Short mmCIF file of C-alpha atoms and ligand atoms in Angstrom, two decimals:
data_model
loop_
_atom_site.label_atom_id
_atom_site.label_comp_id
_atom_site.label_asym_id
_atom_site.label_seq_id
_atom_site.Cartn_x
_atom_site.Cartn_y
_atom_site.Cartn_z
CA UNK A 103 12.86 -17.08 2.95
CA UNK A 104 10.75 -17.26 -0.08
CA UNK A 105 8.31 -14.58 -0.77
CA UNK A 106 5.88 -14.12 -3.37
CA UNK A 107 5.44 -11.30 -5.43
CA UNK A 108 2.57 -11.76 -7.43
CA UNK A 109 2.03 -8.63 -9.45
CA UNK A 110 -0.89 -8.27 -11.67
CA UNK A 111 -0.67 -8.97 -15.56
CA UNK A 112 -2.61 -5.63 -16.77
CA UNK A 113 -3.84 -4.50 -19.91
CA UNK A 114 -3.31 -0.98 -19.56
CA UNK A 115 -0.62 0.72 -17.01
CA UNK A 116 -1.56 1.10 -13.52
CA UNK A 117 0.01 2.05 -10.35
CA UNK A 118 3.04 0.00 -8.95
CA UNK A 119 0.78 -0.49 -5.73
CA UNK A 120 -2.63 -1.19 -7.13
CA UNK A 121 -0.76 -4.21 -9.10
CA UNK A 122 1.53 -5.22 -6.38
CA UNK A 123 -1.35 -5.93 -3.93
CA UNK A 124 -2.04 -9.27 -3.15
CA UNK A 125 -3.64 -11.15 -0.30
CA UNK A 126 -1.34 -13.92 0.97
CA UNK A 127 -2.18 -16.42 3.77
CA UNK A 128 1.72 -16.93 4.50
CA UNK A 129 2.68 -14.12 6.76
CA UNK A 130 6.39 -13.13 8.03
CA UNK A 131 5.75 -13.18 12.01
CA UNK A 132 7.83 -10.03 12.55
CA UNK A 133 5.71 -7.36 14.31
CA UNK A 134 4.30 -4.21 12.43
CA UNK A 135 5.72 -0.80 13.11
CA UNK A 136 3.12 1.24 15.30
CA UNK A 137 3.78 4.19 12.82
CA UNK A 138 2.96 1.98 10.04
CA UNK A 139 -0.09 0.58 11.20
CA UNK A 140 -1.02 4.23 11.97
CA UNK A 141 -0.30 4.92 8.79
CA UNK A 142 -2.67 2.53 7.19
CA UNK A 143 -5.65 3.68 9.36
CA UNK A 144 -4.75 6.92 8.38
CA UNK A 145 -5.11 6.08 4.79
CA UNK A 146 -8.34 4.56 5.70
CA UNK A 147 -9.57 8.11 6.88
CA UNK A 148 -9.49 9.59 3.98
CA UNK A 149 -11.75 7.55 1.81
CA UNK A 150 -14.24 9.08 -0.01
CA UNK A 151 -18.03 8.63 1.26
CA UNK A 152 -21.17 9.23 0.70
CA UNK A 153 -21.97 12.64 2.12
CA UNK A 154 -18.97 12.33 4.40
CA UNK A 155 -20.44 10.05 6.60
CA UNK A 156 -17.51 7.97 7.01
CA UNK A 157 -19.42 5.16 8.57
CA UNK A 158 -16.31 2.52 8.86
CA UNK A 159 -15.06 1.50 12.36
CA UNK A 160 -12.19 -0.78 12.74
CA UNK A 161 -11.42 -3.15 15.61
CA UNK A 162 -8.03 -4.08 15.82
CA UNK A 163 -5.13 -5.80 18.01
CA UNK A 164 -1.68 -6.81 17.10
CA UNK A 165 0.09 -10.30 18.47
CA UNK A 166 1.09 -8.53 21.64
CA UNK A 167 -2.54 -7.79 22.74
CA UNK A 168 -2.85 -11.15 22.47
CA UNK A 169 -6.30 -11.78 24.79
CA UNK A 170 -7.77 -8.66 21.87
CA UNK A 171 -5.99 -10.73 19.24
CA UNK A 172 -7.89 -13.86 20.33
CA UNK A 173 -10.95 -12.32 20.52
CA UNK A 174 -10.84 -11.03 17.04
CA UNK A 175 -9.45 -14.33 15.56
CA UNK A 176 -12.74 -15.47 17.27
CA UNK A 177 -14.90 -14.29 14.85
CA UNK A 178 -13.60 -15.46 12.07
CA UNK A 179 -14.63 -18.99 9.93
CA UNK A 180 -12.59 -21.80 11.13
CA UNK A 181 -10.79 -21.97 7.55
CA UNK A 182 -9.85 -18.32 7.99
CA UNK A 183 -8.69 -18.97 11.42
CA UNK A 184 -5.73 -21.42 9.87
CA UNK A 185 -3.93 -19.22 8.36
CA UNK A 186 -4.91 -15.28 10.06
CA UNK A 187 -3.92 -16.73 13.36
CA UNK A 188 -0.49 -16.50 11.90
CA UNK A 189 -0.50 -12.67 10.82
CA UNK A 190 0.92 -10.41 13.47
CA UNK A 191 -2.35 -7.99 13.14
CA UNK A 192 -5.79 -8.76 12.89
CA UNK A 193 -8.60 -6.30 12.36
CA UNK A 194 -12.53 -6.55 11.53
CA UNK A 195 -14.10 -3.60 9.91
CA UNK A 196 -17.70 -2.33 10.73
CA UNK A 197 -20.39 0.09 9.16
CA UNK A 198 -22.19 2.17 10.54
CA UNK A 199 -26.03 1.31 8.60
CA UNK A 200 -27.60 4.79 9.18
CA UNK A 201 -26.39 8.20 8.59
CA UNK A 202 -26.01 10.54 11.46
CA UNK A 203 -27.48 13.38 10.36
CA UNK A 204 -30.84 12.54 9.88
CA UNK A 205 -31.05 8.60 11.00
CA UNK A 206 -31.95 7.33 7.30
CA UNK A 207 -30.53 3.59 6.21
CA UNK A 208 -27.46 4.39 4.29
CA UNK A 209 -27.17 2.16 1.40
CA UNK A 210 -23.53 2.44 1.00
CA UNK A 211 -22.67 2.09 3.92
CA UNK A 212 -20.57 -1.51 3.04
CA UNK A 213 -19.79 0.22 -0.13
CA UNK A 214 -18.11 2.77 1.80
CA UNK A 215 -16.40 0.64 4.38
CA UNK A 216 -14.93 -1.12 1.32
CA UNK A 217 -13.48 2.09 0.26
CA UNK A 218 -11.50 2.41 3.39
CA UNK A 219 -10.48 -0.82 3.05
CA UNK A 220 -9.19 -0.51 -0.47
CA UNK A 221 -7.19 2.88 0.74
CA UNK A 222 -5.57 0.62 3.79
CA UNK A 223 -4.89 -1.90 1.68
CA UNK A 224 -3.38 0.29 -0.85
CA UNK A 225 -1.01 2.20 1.47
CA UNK A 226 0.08 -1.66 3.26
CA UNK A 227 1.27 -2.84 -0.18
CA UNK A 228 2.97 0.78 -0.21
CA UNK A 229 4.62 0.10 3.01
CA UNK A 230 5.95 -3.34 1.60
CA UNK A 231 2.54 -4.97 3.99
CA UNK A 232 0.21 -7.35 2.44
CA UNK A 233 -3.80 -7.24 3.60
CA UNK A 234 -5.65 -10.14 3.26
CA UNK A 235 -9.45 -9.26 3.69
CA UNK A 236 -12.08 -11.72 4.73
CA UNK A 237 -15.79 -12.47 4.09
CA UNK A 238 -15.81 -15.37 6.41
CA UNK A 239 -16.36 -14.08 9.59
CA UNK A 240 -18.84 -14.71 12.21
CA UNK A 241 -20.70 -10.75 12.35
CA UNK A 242 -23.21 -12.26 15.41
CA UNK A 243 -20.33 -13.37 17.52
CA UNK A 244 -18.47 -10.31 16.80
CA UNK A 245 -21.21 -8.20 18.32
CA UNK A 246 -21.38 -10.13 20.90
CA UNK A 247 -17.62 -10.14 21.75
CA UNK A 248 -17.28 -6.57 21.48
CA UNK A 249 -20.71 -4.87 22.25
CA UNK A 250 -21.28 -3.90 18.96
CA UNK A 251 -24.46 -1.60 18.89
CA UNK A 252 -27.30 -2.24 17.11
CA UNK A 253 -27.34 0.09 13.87
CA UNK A 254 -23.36 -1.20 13.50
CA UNK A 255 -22.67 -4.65 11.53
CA UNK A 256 -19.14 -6.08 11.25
CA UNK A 257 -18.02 -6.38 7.52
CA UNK A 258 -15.02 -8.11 7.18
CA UNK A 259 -11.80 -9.42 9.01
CA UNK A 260 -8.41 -8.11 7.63
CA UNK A 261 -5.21 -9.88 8.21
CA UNK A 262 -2.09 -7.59 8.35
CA UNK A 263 1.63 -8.05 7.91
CA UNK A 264 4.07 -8.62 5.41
CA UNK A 265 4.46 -11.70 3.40
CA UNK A 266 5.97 -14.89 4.59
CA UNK A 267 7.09 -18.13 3.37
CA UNK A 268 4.51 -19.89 1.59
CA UNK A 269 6.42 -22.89 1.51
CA UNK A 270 5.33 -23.72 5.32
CA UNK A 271 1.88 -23.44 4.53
CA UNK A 272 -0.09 -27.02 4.00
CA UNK A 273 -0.10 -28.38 0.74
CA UNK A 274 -4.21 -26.98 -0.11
CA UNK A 275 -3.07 -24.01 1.02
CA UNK A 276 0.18 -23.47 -0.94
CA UNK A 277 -0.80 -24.49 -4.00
CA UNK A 278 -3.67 -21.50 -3.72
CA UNK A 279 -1.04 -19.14 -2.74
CA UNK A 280 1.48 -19.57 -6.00
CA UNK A 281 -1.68 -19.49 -8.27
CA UNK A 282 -1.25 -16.65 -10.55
CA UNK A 283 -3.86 -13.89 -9.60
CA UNK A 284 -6.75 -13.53 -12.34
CA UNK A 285 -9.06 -11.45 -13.70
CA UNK A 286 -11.95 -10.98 -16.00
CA UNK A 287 -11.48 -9.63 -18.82
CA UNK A 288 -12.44 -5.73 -19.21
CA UNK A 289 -14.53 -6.31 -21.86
CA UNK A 290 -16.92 -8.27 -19.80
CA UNK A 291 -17.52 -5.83 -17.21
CA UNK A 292 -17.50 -2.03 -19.08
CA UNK A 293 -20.23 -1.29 -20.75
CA UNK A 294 -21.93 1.76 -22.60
CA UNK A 295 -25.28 2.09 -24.44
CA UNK A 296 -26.80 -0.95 -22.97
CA UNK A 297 -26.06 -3.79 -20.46
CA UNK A 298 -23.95 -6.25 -21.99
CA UNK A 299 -22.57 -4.02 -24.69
CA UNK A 300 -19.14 -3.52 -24.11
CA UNK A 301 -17.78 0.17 -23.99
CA UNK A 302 -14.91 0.73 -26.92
CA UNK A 303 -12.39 2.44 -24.07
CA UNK A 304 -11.28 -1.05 -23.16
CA UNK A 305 -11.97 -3.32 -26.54
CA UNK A 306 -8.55 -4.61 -27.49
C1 FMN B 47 -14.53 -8.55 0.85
C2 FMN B 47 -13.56 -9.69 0.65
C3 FMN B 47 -13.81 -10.90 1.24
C4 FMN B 47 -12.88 -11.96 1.14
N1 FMN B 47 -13.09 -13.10 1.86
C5 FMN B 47 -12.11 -14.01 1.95
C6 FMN B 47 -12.20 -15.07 2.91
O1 FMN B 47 -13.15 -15.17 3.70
N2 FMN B 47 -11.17 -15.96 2.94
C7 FMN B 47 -10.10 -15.89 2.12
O2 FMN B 47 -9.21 -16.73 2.23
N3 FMN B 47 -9.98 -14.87 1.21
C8 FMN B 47 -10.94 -13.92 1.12
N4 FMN B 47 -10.81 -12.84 0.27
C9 FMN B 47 -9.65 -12.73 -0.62
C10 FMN B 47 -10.05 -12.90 -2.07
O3 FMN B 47 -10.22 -14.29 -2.33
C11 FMN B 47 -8.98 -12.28 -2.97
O4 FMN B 47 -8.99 -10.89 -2.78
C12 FMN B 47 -9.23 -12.59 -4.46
O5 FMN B 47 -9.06 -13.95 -4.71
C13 FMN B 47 -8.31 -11.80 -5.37
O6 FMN B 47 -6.97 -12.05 -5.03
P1 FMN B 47 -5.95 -10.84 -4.74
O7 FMN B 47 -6.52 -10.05 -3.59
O8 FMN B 47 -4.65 -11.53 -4.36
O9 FMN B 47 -5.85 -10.03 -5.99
C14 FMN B 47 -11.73 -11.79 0.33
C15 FMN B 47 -11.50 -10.57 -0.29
C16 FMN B 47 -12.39 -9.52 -0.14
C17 FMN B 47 -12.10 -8.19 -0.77
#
């Protein structure tokens, strides 16, 4: 089976796994180890917050829960329900929009979801997984599927698993998936002194 690698042209050395993560759409059907999945929500955990709040949920199923699997594929865009319905492991992240301690709006709350979702996704590509994260979900039907509260607002789907053989995905789609990955360039997004002016760590 062909599987893509897809590791990131960088400027400057980074870690193996921070350049080796990629989100595919072709996933291997072969379950996930429990431990390994365990693993990533463990990884998760340990994101840094503001003050500690730790105001991500996850809601997740794997192919063998597969009425919790539907639901979750559910709330997802139609295009992203081509290709996730094919990852053994689905998930959708949530915040939490207020902090505990004293009920105020907590403006990074996505910010910090997003952090737990970088450390998952981080510790997959470690374990030789792949996540593919998603904007294009449905967050209204996912409260109503799953009785999220009020003060809670589902942030993104995640599709789990390890890579699979982009060569049975349909043509749009495989052509997407051997694209080499891209970036802007440094320059264009560190700056010092004032906005636009680009810092000297990262001028060629
Ligand atoms: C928050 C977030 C939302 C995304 N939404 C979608 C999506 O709805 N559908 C999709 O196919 N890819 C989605 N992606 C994947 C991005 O397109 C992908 O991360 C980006 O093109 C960079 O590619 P790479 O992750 O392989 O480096 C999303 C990624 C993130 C982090």
């Amino acid at each position: 089976m062909a599987t893509l690698q897809k590791r990131a042209e960088t400027s400057a050395p980074i870690h193996d796994v921070i350049s080796q993560r990629w989100s595919p759409r072709a996933f291997d059907p072969r379950p996930v180890e429990p431990d390994k999945l365990h693993s990533l929500f463990e990884a998760a955990r340990w994101a840094a917050s503001s003050y500690n709040a730790q105001p991500w949920f996850f809601i997740v199923a794997t192919k063998d829960q597969p009425e919790n699997f539907k639901k979750i594929l559910d709330c997802f865009v139609e295009f992203n329900q081509s290709w996730a319905k094919n990852a053994p492991v689905l998930a959708l992240s949530v915040a939490r929009l207020k902090f505990e301690h004293n009920g105020d709006p907590n403006r990074h709350a996505f910010h910090d979801v997003g952090q737990a979702a970088a450390n998952l996704a981080l510790q997959a590509t470690h374990l030789d997984l792949q996540v593919h994260q998603m904007a294009g979900i449905l967050p209204d039907k996912a409260r109503q599927i799953f009785g999220i509260p009020d003060g809670y607002e589902a942030v993104a789907g995640l599709a789990i698993g390890y890579p699979g053989d982009h060569n049975a995905l349909p043509d749009q789609l495989r052509q997407r998936e051997i694209e080499p990955r891209s970036r802007k360039p440094l320059a264009s997004f560190v700056f010092t002194g004032k906005w636009g002016e680009t810092s000297p760590i990262v001028k060629p």
